């Protein structure tokens, strides 16, 4: 996934403690990683997740001075797109790796905190190979560097480290000739855990939230079935593909008034949306109309671009949506969702992709998003009871 794609626009931010990027010599230790109690401002473009990824990349690079560990990582990275660092270090018998693993545990906790995921989250830090030539001979002939994605998608330089801890500047626009390990977060796992956080936070504040594909239909429709809006095809225009970035993690917020007259927010993941100029045919249920009072709903497409703090996002959504009451008629909620974000949140993550206003149960055919960035074809689809 590390030679994958990114969608652009803008939405969200985080104010959390991060780290000092002081260069240390020798075996990687906890000192290489973010101090989650530090009051210092972030040093990586204001991005705590990017700062942790950068520190992990530098520490991993120095740990590769151990030949056995270097060979083990190369074997794993050639066999799979992304390698779970925490799981792999547990299998390593190399002595110097123990210090790296101990610090890695702290880094994982820092990632979970920065993304507002709480405790009990699966390990998220991954490493994958990038470069114009990535195979066994390339790894044997040149010492791989280790990098992490810059916080800024428009960065011109990617900083990578060698096993001595020396920094090298790579062209962000062109994949390097030599192999580079790229440290990042497992976006799919982070998104799945994050949407659970949003659903819990909104439900705790009295706002219904559940995936339309998993939500239970209303009692009245349960015996016979229910109508839905299903995505036949969808495509995104604005997609960027820097070599150092992982695939985009797209999700939708479907909003309207629930059967109880309160604002409802349903989350829908769209893991297939990766490449620009590509039309996807997911046949995915987007809206379960049995959960809505009115025959209209709005959809906001967003992307987790790395730094999304899902707990903060849910609280910001709840703060504004709780002020909207049912006036006996449909009220568009897209603008309310966007307006919910304070100015400090209009940074790189998560990206606002596009929005669709006033989808009705009868809506069918091709629809362009309000921002002109997404287009989808939808159809009415009846889900029959068993």
XYZ file of C-alpha atoms in Angstrom:
386
model
C 0.000 0.000 0.000
C 3.034 2.284 0.315
C 3.234 3.139 -3.371
C -0.468 3.934 -3.254
C -2.668 6.948 -3.551
C -3.890 10.009 -1.673
C -6.984 12.132 -2.027
C -6.702 15.856 -1.369
C -8.813 18.686 0.113
C -8.834 19.614 3.765
C -10.435 18.979 7.149
C -9.413 18.328 10.777
C -6.580 18.889 13.195
C -5.178 17.816 16.491
C -3.555 19.572 19.419
C -1.602 16.844 21.192
C 1.835 16.461 22.725
C 4.572 15.008 20.537
C 8.291 14.679 20.361
C 11.781 15.981 20.075
C 13.616 14.779 16.976
C 17.077 14.887 18.512
C 19.513 12.593 16.699
C 20.796 9.833 18.978
C 23.587 7.356 18.295
C 23.640 3.613 18.915
C 20.782 1.218 19.531
C 17.258 2.555 19.221
C 15.647 3.238 22.578
C 12.539 4.900 23.948
C 14.402 8.208 23.670
C 13.964 7.968 19.902
C 10.203 8.125 20.228
C 7.668 10.762 21.182
C 7.229 11.705 24.817
C 3.429 11.627 25.102
C 3.533 13.801 28.205
C 5.730 16.474 26.672
C 4.360 19.994 26.452
C 6.570 20.870 23.495
C 4.846 21.806 20.245
C 4.897 19.276 17.421
C 8.018 19.419 15.283
C 6.762 17.689 12.146
C 4.440 20.105 10.428
C 2.237 20.203 13.527
C 1.437 16.528 12.997
C 1.845 14.254 16.017
C 1.270 11.078 13.985
C 3.850 12.128 11.377
C 6.277 12.959 14.192
C 5.894 9.483 15.690
C 6.280 7.893 12.262
C 9.438 9.939 11.641
C 10.977 8.968 14.954
C 10.092 5.311 14.320
C 11.732 5.491 10.890
C 14.958 6.896 12.357
C 15.030 4.286 15.127
C 14.267 1.452 12.698
C 17.080 2.615 10.426
C 19.611 2.406 13.252
C 18.337 -1.009 14.295
C 19.167 -2.298 10.807
C 22.848 -2.167 11.687
C 22.172 -5.685 13.034
C 22.686 -8.010 9.989
C 20.325 -10.790 11.105
C 17.503 -8.345 11.777
C 18.151 -6.557 8.483
C 17.801 -9.849 6.601
C 14.649 -10.750 8.533
C 12.974 -7.438 7.678
C 13.984 -7.722 4.012
C 12.492 -11.213 3.767
C 9.226 -10.083 5.358
C 8.929 -6.901 3.275
C 9.482 -8.783 0.012
C 6.800 -11.308 0.949
C 4.022 -8.830 1.797
C 3.036 -5.242 1.040
C 3.024 -4.112 4.651
C 4.848 -5.581 7.616
C 3.505 -5.301 11.155
C 6.571 -3.993 12.975
C 5.437 -4.986 16.446
C 4.642 -8.531 15.360
C 7.896 -8.914 13.431
C 10.104 -7.671 16.257
C 8.465 -10.233 18.547
C 9.910 -12.952 16.301
C 13.398 -11.497 16.126
C 16.208 -13.021 18.150
C 18.584 -10.148 17.427
C 19.705 -8.492 20.660
C 19.663 -4.861 19.491
C 16.071 -5.279 18.313
C 14.835 -5.651 21.893
C 15.497 -1.963 22.598
C 13.734 -0.990 19.389
C 10.733 -3.148 20.259
C 10.383 -1.648 23.735
C 10.338 1.834 22.249
C 7.980 0.658 19.519
C 5.393 -0.298 22.161
C 5.456 3.313 23.385
C 5.164 4.581 19.825
C 2.060 2.424 19.268
C 0.472 3.918 22.396
C 1.324 7.388 21.106
C -0.324 6.686 17.732
C -3.496 5.405 19.413
C -3.638 8.489 21.643
C -2.984 10.924 18.794
C -5.780 9.380 16.751
C -8.196 9.306 19.693
C -8.609 5.528 19.543
C -8.237 4.706 23.225
C -6.814 1.450 24.547
C -7.011 -2.062 23.159
C -6.305 -1.048 19.551
C -4.372 -3.548 17.384
C -0.815 -2.571 16.443
C -0.908 0.092 13.721
C 2.679 0.872 12.704
C 3.665 -0.769 9.442
C 6.629 -0.690 7.090
C 6.656 -1.311 3.346
C 9.150 -1.087 0.501
C 9.205 1.697 -2.083
C 11.568 2.561 -4.908
C 11.982 2.107 -8.640
C 13.593 -1.297 -8.119
C 12.502 -3.312 -5.114
C 13.681 -6.923 -5.105
C 16.141 -9.191 -3.335
C 19.122 -8.165 -5.468
C 18.412 -4.458 -4.939
C 18.223 -4.944 -1.169
C 21.511 -6.871 -1.238
C 23.412 -4.424 -3.438
C 22.500 -1.169 -1.676
C 21.780 -0.396 1.955
C 18.096 0.495 2.200
C 17.131 3.793 3.747
C 14.165 4.219 6.084
C 11.712 7.103 5.730
C 8.219 8.161 6.729
C 5.711 10.221 4.796
C 6.012 13.993 5.328
C 3.078 15.643 7.084
C 2.628 17.881 4.040
C 1.440 16.084 0.890
C 3.048 18.870 -1.147
C 6.479 18.460 0.436
C 9.340 18.520 -2.056
C 11.711 16.475 0.090
C 11.391 13.204 1.983
C 13.884 12.684 4.802
C 15.263 9.139 5.049
C 17.840 7.648 7.402
C 20.629 5.114 7.070
C 21.775 2.628 9.723
C 24.157 5.219 11.175
C 21.298 7.626 11.766
C 22.457 9.990 9.028
C 19.643 11.842 7.263
C 19.325 11.826 3.463
C 17.015 14.043 1.402
C 15.020 12.281 -1.318
C 12.987 13.825 -4.120
C 9.341 13.581 -3.102
C 8.183 13.690 -6.728
C 10.233 10.742 -8.015
C 10.580 7.265 -6.580
C 14.207 6.718 -5.524
C 16.572 4.367 -7.349
C 17.557 2.555 -4.154
C 15.068 0.663 -1.983
C 13.477 2.663 0.826
C 11.487 1.297 3.741
C 8.545 3.599 4.432
C 7.031 3.626 7.925
C 3.348 4.413 8.218
C 0.060 3.567 9.907
C -2.261 0.748 8.833
C -5.009 2.965 7.490
C -7.709 0.313 7.247
C -7.297 -0.802 10.866
C -7.113 2.797 12.086
C -10.220 3.744 10.126
C -12.215 0.762 11.383
C -11.278 1.541 14.987
C -11.897 5.262 14.432
C -15.392 4.843 13.055
C -16.260 2.727 16.092
C -15.101 5.644 18.246
C -17.308 8.069 16.286
C -20.337 5.801 16.648
C -19.790 5.402 20.412
C -19.180 9.118 20.973
C -22.226 10.205 18.980
C -24.464 7.577 20.581
C -23.315 8.685 24.041
C -24.462 12.204 23.162
C -27.855 11.091 21.953
C -27.087 11.049 18.225
C -27.818 7.802 16.392
C -24.853 6.440 14.505
C -24.467 3.080 12.834
C -23.298 1.661 9.541
C -26.232 1.555 7.096
C -25.143 -1.915 6.000
C -25.234 -3.198 9.577
C -27.945 -1.031 11.102
C -31.121 -2.774 12.114
C -34.201 -1.681 10.149
C -37.082 -0.115 11.974
C -39.597 -2.451 13.591
C -42.263 -1.535 11.048
C -40.119 -2.590 8.099
C -38.363 -5.561 9.689
C -41.080 -8.045 8.698
C -41.080 -7.193 5.005
C -37.788 -5.470 4.213
C -36.618 -1.925 3.588
C -35.572 0.453 0.838
C -31.969 1.588 0.421
C -29.870 3.712 -1.900
C -27.097 1.593 -3.404
C -23.916 2.815 -5.134
C -23.613 1.190 -8.551
C -20.455 3.101 -9.512
C -18.270 5.859 -8.069
C -15.085 7.687 -9.002
C -12.921 10.493 -7.645
C -11.172 13.089 -9.819
C -8.555 14.557 -7.487
C -6.144 11.821 -6.432
C -2.376 12.213 -5.929
C 0.107 9.367 -5.944
C 3.381 10.303 -4.205
C 5.597 7.259 -3.869
C 5.891 7.703 -0.111
C 2.165 7.688 0.675
C -0.127 4.763 1.427
C -3.559 4.211 -0.086
C -6.362 6.607 0.690
C -8.782 5.539 3.412
C -12.170 6.914 2.360
C -15.295 7.018 4.476
C -18.675 8.712 4.259
C -20.859 10.439 6.805
C -24.510 9.955 5.853
C -26.704 12.452 7.691
C -30.377 13.140 8.122
C -33.097 12.985 10.776
C -33.728 9.626 12.402
C -37.156 8.192 13.046
C -37.056 9.806 16.505
C -36.654 13.257 14.951
C -33.029 13.627 16.097
C -30.051 14.147 13.822
C -28.590 10.845 12.679
C -25.043 10.225 11.391
C -24.207 6.895 9.743
C -20.626 5.981 8.831
C -19.786 4.045 5.667
C -16.280 2.834 4.748
C -15.141 2.824 1.113
C -11.814 0.937 1.104
C -11.872 0.391 -2.651
C -11.600 4.101 -3.575
C -7.908 4.473 -4.421
C -7.037 5.699 -7.904
C -7.979 8.764 -9.882
C -9.542 8.250 -13.279
C -10.906 4.903 -12.131
C -14.550 3.975 -11.844
C -15.418 1.464 -9.137
C -18.518 -0.717 -9.057
C -19.062 -1.625 -5.406
C -22.837 -2.208 -5.321
C -22.558 -0.838 -1.796
C -25.526 0.250 0.324
C -25.126 3.907 1.195
C -28.437 4.852 2.850
C -30.857 2.623 4.769
C -34.066 4.615 4.481
C -35.838 2.725 7.253
C -33.614 4.630 9.692
C -34.708 8.081 8.489
C -37.793 10.204 9.123
C -37.647 12.252 5.933
C -37.110 11.137 2.373
C -33.887 13.111 2.040
C -30.323 12.651 3.315
C -26.889 14.193 2.756
C -23.536 12.483 2.235
C -20.056 13.851 3.033
C -17.043 11.978 1.622
C -13.880 12.245 3.710
C -10.455 10.661 3.887
C -8.333 9.689 6.862
C -5.049 11.226 5.755
C -3.100 10.036 8.785
C -3.713 12.448 11.642
C -7.443 12.056 12.127
C -8.352 12.186 15.817
C -11.661 10.367 15.751
C -12.667 11.202 19.305
C -12.176 14.919 18.654
C -13.962 14.647 15.314
C -16.991 13.012 16.946
C -17.125 15.618 19.709
C -16.951 18.461 17.188
C -19.743 16.885 15.147
C -21.916 16.347 18.206
C -21.381 19.889 19.461
C -22.972 21.413 16.363
C -25.459 18.701 15.375
C -27.068 18.679 18.804
C -28.069 22.297 18.218
C -30.127 21.352 15.143
C -33.683 20.345 15.906
C -36.401 18.834 13.751
C -38.537 21.670 12.361
C -40.953 19.343 10.631
C -39.056 19.475 7.348
C -35.753 18.278 5.901
C -32.745 20.447 6.788
C -29.448 20.018 4.837
C -26.681 18.971 7.238
C -23.566 19.035 5.031
C -22.804 22.674 5.806
C -23.343 22.054 9.514
C -20.783 19.239 9.485
C -18.198 21.357 7.681
C -18.898 24.386 9.874
C -18.428 22.197 12.951
C -14.693 22.156 12.401
C -12.762 25.036 14.009
C -10.284 26.940 11.850
C -7.365 25.021 13.372
C -8.796 21.796 11.920
C -8.462 22.948 8.322
C -5.116 21.249 7.938
C -4.176 18.196 5.902
C -6.192 15.595 7.756
C -8.713 14.227 7.285
C -9.371 15.524 3.799
C -12.778 16.746 2.762
C -13.344 14.982 -0.559
C -16.853 15.975 -1.696
C -20.488 16.078 -0.642
C -23.863 15.106 -2.051
C -26.975 17.024 -1.014
C -30.571 15.850 -0.990
C -30.386 12.200 -1.898
C -33.917 10.814 -1.897
C -35.155 7.244 -1.815
C -36.216 7.673 -5.438
C -32.849 9.137 -6.527
C -31.333 7.115 -9.373
C -28.713 7.679 -12.027
C -25.500 9.692 -12.109
C -24.886 12.445 -9.546
C -21.937 14.834 -9.366
C -20.695 15.979 -5.966
C -21.092 19.603 -4.910
C -17.329 20.155 -5.131
C -17.126 18.530 -8.558
C -14.561 16.030 -7.282
C -16.674 12.878 -7.032
C -19.330 11.338 -9.245
C -21.467 8.350 -8.417
C -24.317 6.422 -9.949
C -26.948 5.256 -7.493
C -30.083 3.151 -7.649
C -33.047 2.252 -5.465
C -32.533 -1.146 -3.927
C -35.008 -3.089 -1.823
C -33.630 -5.405 0.862
C -36.166 -8.164 1.438
C -36.623 -9.865 4.770
C -35.572 -13.510 4.955
